[in-house]
Amino acid sequence: MATPLSVIHGPPLAEEEGLGALTLPGWLREVCEAGGTNEALAFYEGGVRVAWTYADLLEQAHKVARALLACGTGKGTRVGVLMTNRPEFLAAVWGTALAGGVATTLNTFSTQAELAHLLKVSGVSVLLMERQVLKKDFAAMLGGIEPAVAVAEARGAAIHAPGLPFLRHVAAVGAAPDRPDGIEDWETFLARGEAISPALVEASAVTVTPADPGVLFFSSGSTAMPKGILSSHRAVALQLWRWRRFYQTKADARTWSANGFFFSGNFGMAIGGTLSAGGALVLQATFQAEEALELMAREGASMAIAWPHQWAQLAAAPNFAEVDLSAMKYVSARHAFGQHPTITANWDEPMAAYGNTETFTISAIYPSGTPEAEKAGSSGVPQPGMTFKIVDPLSGKTVPVGERGEIAVKGPTLMMGYLGIPLDETLDDEGFFCTGDGGRVDAAGRLFWEGRLNDIIKTGGANVSPLEIDAVIRQCPGVRLNQTVGVPHDLLGEIVVTAVVPQDGAALDEDDVRAFAKRTLASYKVPRRVLFFAEEDLKTTGSAKIKTADLREMAARRLEGELA
């Protein structure tokens, strides 16, 4: 009997339950009609609480849509959104969708060079931004990228800039009318739409189909400049509806998050997991641990979404033991945060999951509440309509079940393509996207993700996944942030080296970390060396991913002369 090949399928999309409209305007209309006068979000600025009901959210999105139509936005026009997590971000994205445009989310962690790259490759015609984020003055950065922008805006004229040939208009939250840069303030921008009939917004919105381009997000840029990833309305709407199922959230979800909505993961998790369920967002523009804890307590947050290093920072904050977090329901005890003395929740975070920006978040998962025996340490099962195969990275041939190779995926949430790259150069002959991730599938149809192919450590003839090692060391007391890499070695090929950023004040040394790792890991997986760094020494992307190639090089330099 022939050995079965590594191909697994999700159930038919037509059989999926819990879905609504499959366009962004349709999703907004349905969740806002259901939510009505219930609170959709809370946000603090300058000590003042801003709260929007679902009806307010729909109204504000309509105001943005009318203003965009007054600016000449048409079907498929790309509208840049350069903002932190604040109410206007949601109004801008869904206002763009109502006007028939393509919301193009831009990373607020961007340097001037990165922002220049994003604006040039995206070809946005209108830029809606937050004027200043912490010490970053985006108006000044924009003027540095293209001086003609500031000159045109100051004169009240449309922008005609050779460096950004498609950009015609810029408006900003936090801009003042009398500033010399001339960037239009938010209220003046919204006033542009007063002459536009609401009926025109409705007429624009109904032209949007599930197959139309819906959003343009960018990769995190961990190995190169970020790539533009275009997704259809259907892809995004599917995921927004699905996240309430993944999380098993209800209308009692009050979700704190400070991670940027310009990352597809947080967009789907926070917005979809909360608003699709009828809950409310508790927004924090930039992550500050003490402030976040106070905000959660004040707003009765029942859910928190954070990156691994943020869980550690929250637990290490000076006010952690003092705040009342008893409202928390959707939080896992896996994190130190979830072990707070006032938290009694036993919610199961759906960690058995796999996804990419190219599939607009999750493509395989086990929802919250799935028994551990069923998950079996896997990364989930394919979502409806999705198909995975495991291929040999060199030949592209599908490997037998159980063998390791490259994960390839296709289905209804797969991207429409990368900007500037023909689709036939991105997908294989069967329409699969080869992810660059290593993994396998088993006979039960489960996917197992084993990290980036080029990150697998080959030491002494064995293949070692840095993800497995990092998951263990992350639990070591005193570890704030960690990442494992392979460093070249003459005899072994590579040795396992873990970089650690300790928590403030932690008395932690190399032997402590190695001893902790030995309790769980096989001897060949235990790091040969543990190197300590300050967080500012490690180059990260905006999503706090440490740049692996840079870390590998830094570790090799640190160990130079020791590895003979």
XYZ file of C-alpha atoms in Angstrom:
564
model
C 0.000 0.000 0.000
C 1.333 3.431 -0.963
C 2.235 5.772 1.885
C -0.290 8.654 2.058
C 1.006 12.085 1.201
C 1.108 15.077 3.542
C -2.052 16.853 2.361
C -4.788 17.886 4.824
C -8.052 19.728 4.199
C -10.419 21.765 6.321
C -14.191 21.252 6.014
C -15.972 22.961 3.098
C -16.332 26.714 3.538
C -20.042 26.441 2.709
C -20.557 24.396 5.893
C -18.967 26.947 8.243
C -21.310 28.331 10.885
C -21.193 31.674 12.672
C -20.406 33.834 9.649
C -22.111 37.028 8.552
C -21.495 39.438 5.691
C -18.204 38.854 3.895
C -17.277 42.464 3.150
C -15.921 45.022 5.596
C -18.910 47.377 5.116
C -21.242 44.428 5.623
C -19.429 43.263 8.765
C -19.521 46.787 10.214
C -23.220 47.190 9.517
C -24.111 43.845 11.082
C -22.055 44.233 14.277
C -23.177 47.851 14.757
C -26.850 47.038 14.252
C -26.517 44.226 16.781
C -24.535 46.364 19.246
C -26.642 49.512 18.951
C -26.152 51.760 21.993
C -23.836 49.310 23.774
C -20.290 50.515 24.274
C -17.897 49.471 21.504
C -14.697 51.100 22.739
C -13.117 53.157 25.498
C -9.992 55.277 25.139
C -8.190 57.824 27.297
C -6.373 60.854 25.957
C -5.007 63.603 28.154
C -6.867 62.099 31.084
C -10.216 62.375 29.289
C -12.265 59.221 28.670
C -13.571 58.822 25.131
C -16.249 56.183 24.632
C -18.043 55.182 21.429
C -21.129 53.054 21.191
C -21.576 50.760 18.198
C -23.877 53.407 16.736
C -21.113 56.004 17.224
C -18.594 53.759 15.478
C -20.852 53.423 12.453
C -21.508 57.171 12.411
C -17.807 58.063 12.648
C -16.907 55.622 9.886
C -19.592 57.245 7.706
C -18.079 60.687 8.403
C -14.669 59.486 7.244
C -16.215 57.894 4.165
C -17.955 61.138 3.203
C -14.715 63.096 3.679
C -12.818 60.606 1.546
C -15.403 60.826 -1.207
C -15.042 64.634 -1.050
C -11.284 64.138 -1.535
C -11.937 62.199 -4.734
C -11.535 58.670 -3.370
C -12.949 56.069 -5.735
C -13.331 52.319 -6.006
C -10.018 50.687 -5.135
C -8.257 53.892 -4.023
C -5.624 53.155 -1.404
C -5.958 55.150 1.795
C -3.038 55.050 4.227
C -3.828 54.737 7.950
C -0.838 55.597 10.139
C -2.202 55.496 13.696
C -1.902 53.748 17.030
C -4.866 51.919 18.573
C -7.317 54.753 18.946
C -10.939 55.310 17.898
C -9.986 57.145 14.699
C -8.068 54.086 13.471
C -11.304 52.105 13.333
C -13.197 55.003 11.766
C -10.460 55.422 9.136
C -10.266 51.741 8.150
C -14.019 51.213 7.920
C -14.619 54.663 6.470
C -12.235 53.684 3.687
C -14.146 50.438 3.149
C -17.505 52.249 3.022
C -16.085 54.590 0.391
C -14.962 51.611 -1.696
C -11.260 52.139 -1.008
C -8.464 49.870 0.214
C -7.359 50.555 3.802
C -3.554 50.520 3.879
C -2.315 50.157 7.435
C 1.125 51.605 8.184
C 3.353 50.711 11.114
C 3.839 53.509 13.673
C 7.180 51.970 14.681
C 8.536 52.880 11.227
C 11.681 54.914 10.829
C 11.654 57.680 8.240
C 13.343 55.363 5.718
C 10.802 52.609 6.392
C 7.884 55.031 6.156
C 9.228 56.309 2.834
C 9.325 52.722 1.577
C 5.752 52.020 2.749
C 4.339 55.163 1.147
C 6.144 54.644 -2.148
C 5.277 50.986 -2.674
C 1.677 51.319 -1.466
C 0.823 54.275 -3.694
C -1.670 55.728 -1.223
C -3.685 58.695 -2.487
C -4.869 59.890 0.925
C -2.920 59.546 4.164
C -4.819 59.628 7.467
C -2.367 59.715 10.307
C -1.642 60.514 13.913
C 0.557 63.580 13.869
C 2.828 62.514 16.723
C 3.381 59.225 18.569
C 5.621 59.553 21.611
C 8.752 61.245 20.230
C 7.960 60.521 16.588
C 6.682 63.510 14.645
C 5.172 61.941 11.539
C 4.431 65.307 9.953
C 8.127 66.185 10.183
C 9.085 62.749 8.860
C 6.695 63.183 5.943
C 8.241 66.548 5.130
C 11.671 64.900 5.243
C 10.532 62.256 2.790
C 8.875 64.685 0.381
C 9.131 68.456 1.128
C 6.496 69.229 -1.503
C 3.850 67.631 0.733
C 4.156 70.284 3.427
C 4.319 73.118 0.908
C 1.174 72.004 -0.919
C -0.815 71.419 2.246
C 0.205 74.751 3.705
C -1.224 76.441 0.613
C -4.430 74.399 0.798
C -3.663 72.825 -2.554
C -3.659 69.207 -3.653
C -0.294 67.533 -3.280
C 1.779 66.986 -6.411
C 5.045 65.469 -5.236
C 7.428 63.653 -7.614
C 8.637 61.370 -4.822
C 5.096 60.321 -3.898
C 3.273 60.767 -7.213
C -0.098 59.336 -6.118
C -0.431 61.172 -2.800
C -2.943 64.016 -2.972
C -4.062 64.673 0.580
C -2.901 64.277 4.197
C -4.979 64.711 7.352
C -3.930 64.060 10.914
C -5.311 63.494 14.374
C -3.458 65.923 16.611
C -2.645 68.397 13.845
C -3.354 72.057 14.599
C -4.724 74.382 11.894
C -2.057 77.019 12.527
C 0.971 74.731 12.317
C 3.469 75.713 9.612
C 3.509 72.217 8.110
C -0.084 72.741 6.990
C -1.213 69.172 7.628
C -5.003 69.252 7.798
C -6.471 68.663 11.245
C -8.999 65.870 11.769
C -12.082 68.006 12.272
C -11.354 70.074 9.158
C -10.895 66.844 7.219
C -14.253 65.478 8.422
C -15.935 68.791 7.568
C -15.004 68.200 3.920
C -17.665 65.508 3.829
C -20.554 67.669 4.973
C -21.506 68.423 1.392
C -21.526 64.720 0.482
C -24.866 62.975 0.756
C -24.970 59.936 3.090
C -26.758 58.196 0.253
C -23.556 58.364 -1.787
C -21.720 56.467 0.964
C -24.393 53.777 0.902
C -24.211 53.613 -2.874
C -20.419 53.241 -2.700
C -20.579 50.572 -0.003
C -22.985 48.330 -1.912
C -20.586 48.179 -4.860
C -18.051 46.375 -2.654
C -17.914 42.618 -3.253
C -16.207 39.876 -1.215
C -13.705 39.396 -4.054
C -12.593 43.052 -4.118
C -9.278 44.153 -2.573
C -10.119 45.081 1.018
C -6.931 45.867 2.924
C -3.234 46.242 2.338
C -1.087 45.164 5.295
C 2.676 44.828 5.480
C 4.899 42.044 6.758
C 6.867 42.773 9.921
C 10.135 43.105 8.010
C 12.181 40.710 10.143
C 14.535 39.867 7.242
C 14.126 42.759 4.779
C 11.979 45.791 4.032
C 8.285 45.019 4.710
C 6.338 43.454 1.849
C 2.879 44.725 0.932
C 0.256 41.981 1.248
C -3.106 42.595 -0.426
C -6.137 40.758 0.988
C -9.720 40.527 -0.237
C -12.766 41.654 1.721
C -13.804 38.024 2.095
C -10.473 37.026 3.642
C -10.613 39.752 6.277
C -14.322 39.378 7.055
C -13.992 35.604 7.432
C -11.281 36.067 10.026
C -13.147 38.807 11.897
C -16.110 36.456 12.328
C -13.918 33.459 13.152
C -11.993 35.004 16.028
C -15.013 34.965 18.314
C -15.164 31.189 17.709
C -11.420 30.765 18.227
C -11.608 32.654 21.517
C -15.140 31.535 22.490
C -15.858 35.150 23.431
C -19.259 36.564 24.351
C -20.650 40.077 24.766
C -18.913 40.313 28.151
C -15.514 40.610 26.445
C -13.872 43.932 27.351
C -10.557 43.572 25.605
C -7.426 45.529 26.485
C -4.739 45.719 23.844
C -1.886 48.058 23.043
C -0.458 46.069 20.121
C -0.898 47.874 16.830
C -3.942 47.099 14.724
C -1.616 47.585 11.735
C -0.510 43.997 12.456
C -3.011 41.550 10.968
C -2.820 39.307 14.025
C -3.913 41.935 16.511
C -6.439 43.324 14.024
C -8.151 39.940 13.843
C -7.700 38.912 17.465
C -8.727 42.141 19.203
C -11.226 43.654 16.769
C -12.711 40.401 15.492
C -12.607 38.531 18.784
C -14.308 41.423 20.569
C -16.634 43.363 18.290
C -17.911 40.298 16.420
C -19.008 39.008 19.828
C -20.656 42.286 20.877
C -17.959 43.241 23.393
C -15.927 46.417 23.843
C -12.320 47.406 23.152
C -10.235 49.021 25.896
C -7.625 50.854 23.848
C -4.123 51.897 24.851
C -2.217 53.825 22.210
C 1.278 52.744 23.267
C 2.241 50.021 25.705
C 3.182 51.200 29.188
C 2.883 48.368 31.716
C 1.833 50.361 34.813
C -0.639 52.431 32.829
C -2.019 49.297 31.183
C -2.747 47.656 34.537
C -4.486 50.782 35.830
C -6.522 50.948 32.625
C -7.581 47.302 32.883
C -8.659 47.768 36.497
C -10.515 51.035 35.834
C -12.377 49.658 32.801
C -13.097 46.201 34.202
C -11.248 44.522 31.356
C -12.166 40.855 31.036
C -9.628 40.021 28.326
C -6.042 41.026 27.591
C -4.066 40.485 24.387
C -0.300 40.866 24.568
C 3.000 39.630 23.193
C 5.088 37.252 25.358
C 7.501 39.936 26.553
C 4.570 42.168 27.506
C 3.087 39.504 29.798
C 6.410 39.488 31.652
C 6.527 43.283 31.824
C 2.978 43.454 33.169
C 3.785 40.916 35.877
C 6.971 42.825 36.776
C 5.288 46.256 36.960
C 5.506 47.987 40.387
C 1.714 48.172 40.726
C 1.000 44.583 39.620
C 0.170 43.247 43.077
C -2.034 46.246 43.925
C -4.499 46.423 41.013
C -7.859 44.688 41.008
C -8.035 42.425 37.953
C -10.927 40.313 39.191
C -12.989 41.095 36.067
C -10.528 39.082 33.956
C -12.214 36.067 32.372
C -10.500 35.460 29.042
C -6.932 35.127 30.280
C -4.625 32.143 30.551
C -2.788 31.031 33.686
C 0.094 30.044 31.383
C 1.326 33.622 31.684
C 2.621 35.109 34.926
C -0.025 37.789 34.370
C -2.764 35.171 34.563
C -1.520 34.103 38.011
C -2.427 37.469 39.560
C -4.000 36.923 43.013
C -7.325 38.521 41.994
C -7.697 36.462 38.792
C -9.567 33.180 39.089
C -10.239 32.522 35.412
C -9.316 29.155 33.897
C -9.804 30.122 30.254
C -7.870 28.159 27.673
C -5.969 30.419 25.294
C -6.024 28.883 21.768
C -2.261 28.495 21.411
C -2.462 25.450 19.112
C -2.550 27.598 16.008
C -0.717 28.539 12.832
C -1.068 31.502 10.491
C 0.608 34.229 8.460
C -0.164 37.736 7.298
C -0.446 36.085 3.863
C -3.553 34.218 5.106
C -4.696 37.204 7.164
C -3.947 35.426 10.442
C -5.011 31.934 11.338
C -5.246 29.099 8.819
C -5.048 26.172 11.282
C -6.183 26.171 14.909
C -7.896 24.380 17.765
C -10.380 26.769 19.423
C -10.351 27.579 23.121
C -11.499 24.660 25.237
C -10.112 21.884 23.019
C -8.773 18.987 25.162
C -4.995 18.711 25.330
C -5.152 15.105 24.147
C -6.842 16.239 20.945
C -4.339 19.046 20.325
C -1.407 16.686 20.991
C 1.162 19.480 20.846
C 0.112 20.429 17.331
C -0.561 23.751 15.630
C -4.186 22.905 14.955
C -6.265 21.607 12.082
C -7.112 23.402 8.807
C -9.887 25.972 8.936
C -12.862 25.680 6.556
C -11.786 25.866 2.936
C -8.070 25.721 3.761
C -5.685 23.052 2.434
C -2.135 22.339 3.579
C 0.597 20.239 2.114
C 4.160 19.577 3.223
C 6.696 19.740 0.411
C 10.362 19.071 -0.032
C 11.877 22.589 -0.050
C 14.224 21.758 -2.935
C 12.076 19.673 -5.284
C 8.654 21.029 -4.331
C 7.262 17.475 -4.219
C 4.758 16.570 -1.525
C 6.335 14.358 1.153
C 4.711 11.356 2.890
C 2.675 11.884 6.074
C 4.924 12.393 9.082
C 7.945 13.602 7.130
C 9.239 17.113 7.703
C 9.344 19.746 4.996
C 8.022 23.171 4.054
C 4.447 24.160 4.919
C 2.384 25.242 1.887
C -1.170 26.545 2.134
C -4.084 27.750 0.015
C -7.717 28.634 0.592
C -10.248 31.470 0.894
C -8.164 33.697 3.179
C -4.984 33.464 1.099
C -3.702 36.854 -0.045
C -4.424 38.284 -3.459
C -0.672 38.770 -3.826
C 2.406 40.752 -2.862
C 2.766 44.261 -4.232
C 5.063 44.316 -7.226
C 5.430 40.542 -7.523
C 3.500 38.531 -10.152
C 1.289 35.917 -8.539
C 2.857 33.079 -10.549
C 6.168 33.907 -8.866
C 4.560 33.606 -5.433
C 2.367 30.489 -5.747
C 3.303 27.031 -6.985
C 1.655 25.267 -9.926
C -1.219 24.091 -7.708
C -1.907 27.544 -6.285
C -0.241 26.932 -2.916
C 1.751 29.563 -1.074
C 5.031 28.090 0.183
C 5.483 29.753 3.562
C 9.163 29.223 4.316
C 8.092 27.537 7.562
C 9.126 24.031 8.482
C 6.638 21.462 9.701
C 4.801 18.186 9.253
C 1.316 16.711 9.395
C 0.177 13.538 11.097
C -2.314 10.850 10.195
C -5.018 12.589 12.257
C -4.851 15.656 9.986
C -3.029 17.900 12.462
C -0.418 20.451 11.462
C 2.845 20.772 13.403
C 4.806 24.001 12.920
C 8.524 23.781 13.673
C 9.742 27.306 12.919
C 11.305 29.030 9.957
C 13.235 26.614 7.742
C 16.315 28.788 7.873
C 16.084 28.992 11.690
C 16.212 25.221 12.350
C 19.464 24.502 14.204
C 21.540 21.580 12.937
C 23.797 20.471 15.775
C 25.781 17.230 15.905
C 23.577 15.644 13.233
C 20.287 16.517 14.987
C 17.685 19.082 13.939
C 16.621 21.334 16.814
C 13.677 23.732 16.805
C 14.513 27.048 18.518
C 10.789 27.506 19.165
C 10.711 24.512 21.510
C 13.710 25.792 23.451
C 12.342 29.334 23.665
C 8.996 28.101 24.979
C 10.781 26.391 27.881
C 13.239 29.154 28.742
C 10.482 31.763 28.598
C 9.101 30.149 31.789
C 12.406 30.484 33.659
C 12.083 32.928 36.600
C 13.819 36.206 35.859
C 13.649 35.896 32.057
C 11.970 38.852 30.392
C 12.721 38.128 26.727
C 14.596 35.320 25.008
C 15.432 33.913 21.609
C 17.525 30.936 20.503
C 19.751 30.714 17.433
C 22.346 28.389 15.954
C 25.915 29.681 15.908
C 28.461 28.052 13.538
C 30.801 25.497 15.155
C 33.684 23.636 13.501
C 32.891 20.242 15.007
C 29.118 20.240 15.544
C 28.047 22.362 12.592
C 26.093 24.677 14.902
C 25.677 25.021 18.640
C 22.512 26.085 20.432
C 22.829 29.593 21.881
C 20.075 31.438 23.733
C 20.011 35.213 24.152
C 18.250 36.408 27.302
C 17.078 39.828 28.429
C 16.602 39.474 32.212
C 13.844 41.173 34.140
C 14.894 44.321 35.978
C 16.683 43.419 39.188
C 16.728 39.664 38.490
C 19.786 37.773 39.755
C 20.173 35.393 36.838
C 23.256 33.686 35.435
C 24.053 31.220 32.677
C 24.026 28.167 34.953
C 20.559 29.087 36.266
C 19.062 29.159 32.779
C 20.798 25.954 31.640
C 19.719 24.116 34.790
C 16.123 25.222 34.250
C 16.219 24.067 30.617
C 17.656 20.651 31.594
C 14.526 19.840 33.579
C 12.485 19.674 30.367
C 14.737 19.495 27.316
C 16.829 16.644 25.953
C 20.534 17.227 26.513
C 21.282 18.114 22.885
C 18.586 20.816 22.987
C 19.904 22.516 26.122
C 21.734 25.721 25.108
C 25.509 25.302 25.088
C 25.733 28.970 25.901
C 23.360 31.553 27.372
C 24.228 35.161 26.561
C 22.729 38.154 28.347
C 21.751 41.364 26.571
C 20.036 44.637 27.357
C 16.776 44.942 25.427
C 18.046 47.971 23.529
C 20.970 45.875 22.237
C 18.659 43.608 20.284
C 17.273 44.806 16.974
C 13.560 44.103 16.767
C 10.779 44.636 14.292
C 7.739 46.708 15.207
C 6.012 43.511 16.387
C 8.859 42.899 18.837
C 10.317 40.022 16.812
C 14.062 39.857 17.289
C 15.841 39.883 13.948
C 17.310 36.387 13.848
C 20.157 37.072 11.417
C 21.348 40.054 13.455
C 21.168 38.075 16.704
C 23.082 35.151 15.201
C 25.821 37.537 14.103
C 25.964 39.273 17.501
C 26.173 35.937 19.319
C 28.949 34.728 17.035
C 30.945 37.898 17.694
C 30.409 37.573 21.451
C 31.646 33.967 21.374
C 34.499 34.502 18.926
C 37.539 32.518 20.049
C 35.505 30.216 22.335
C 34.073 27.833 19.759
C 37.087 25.980 18.463
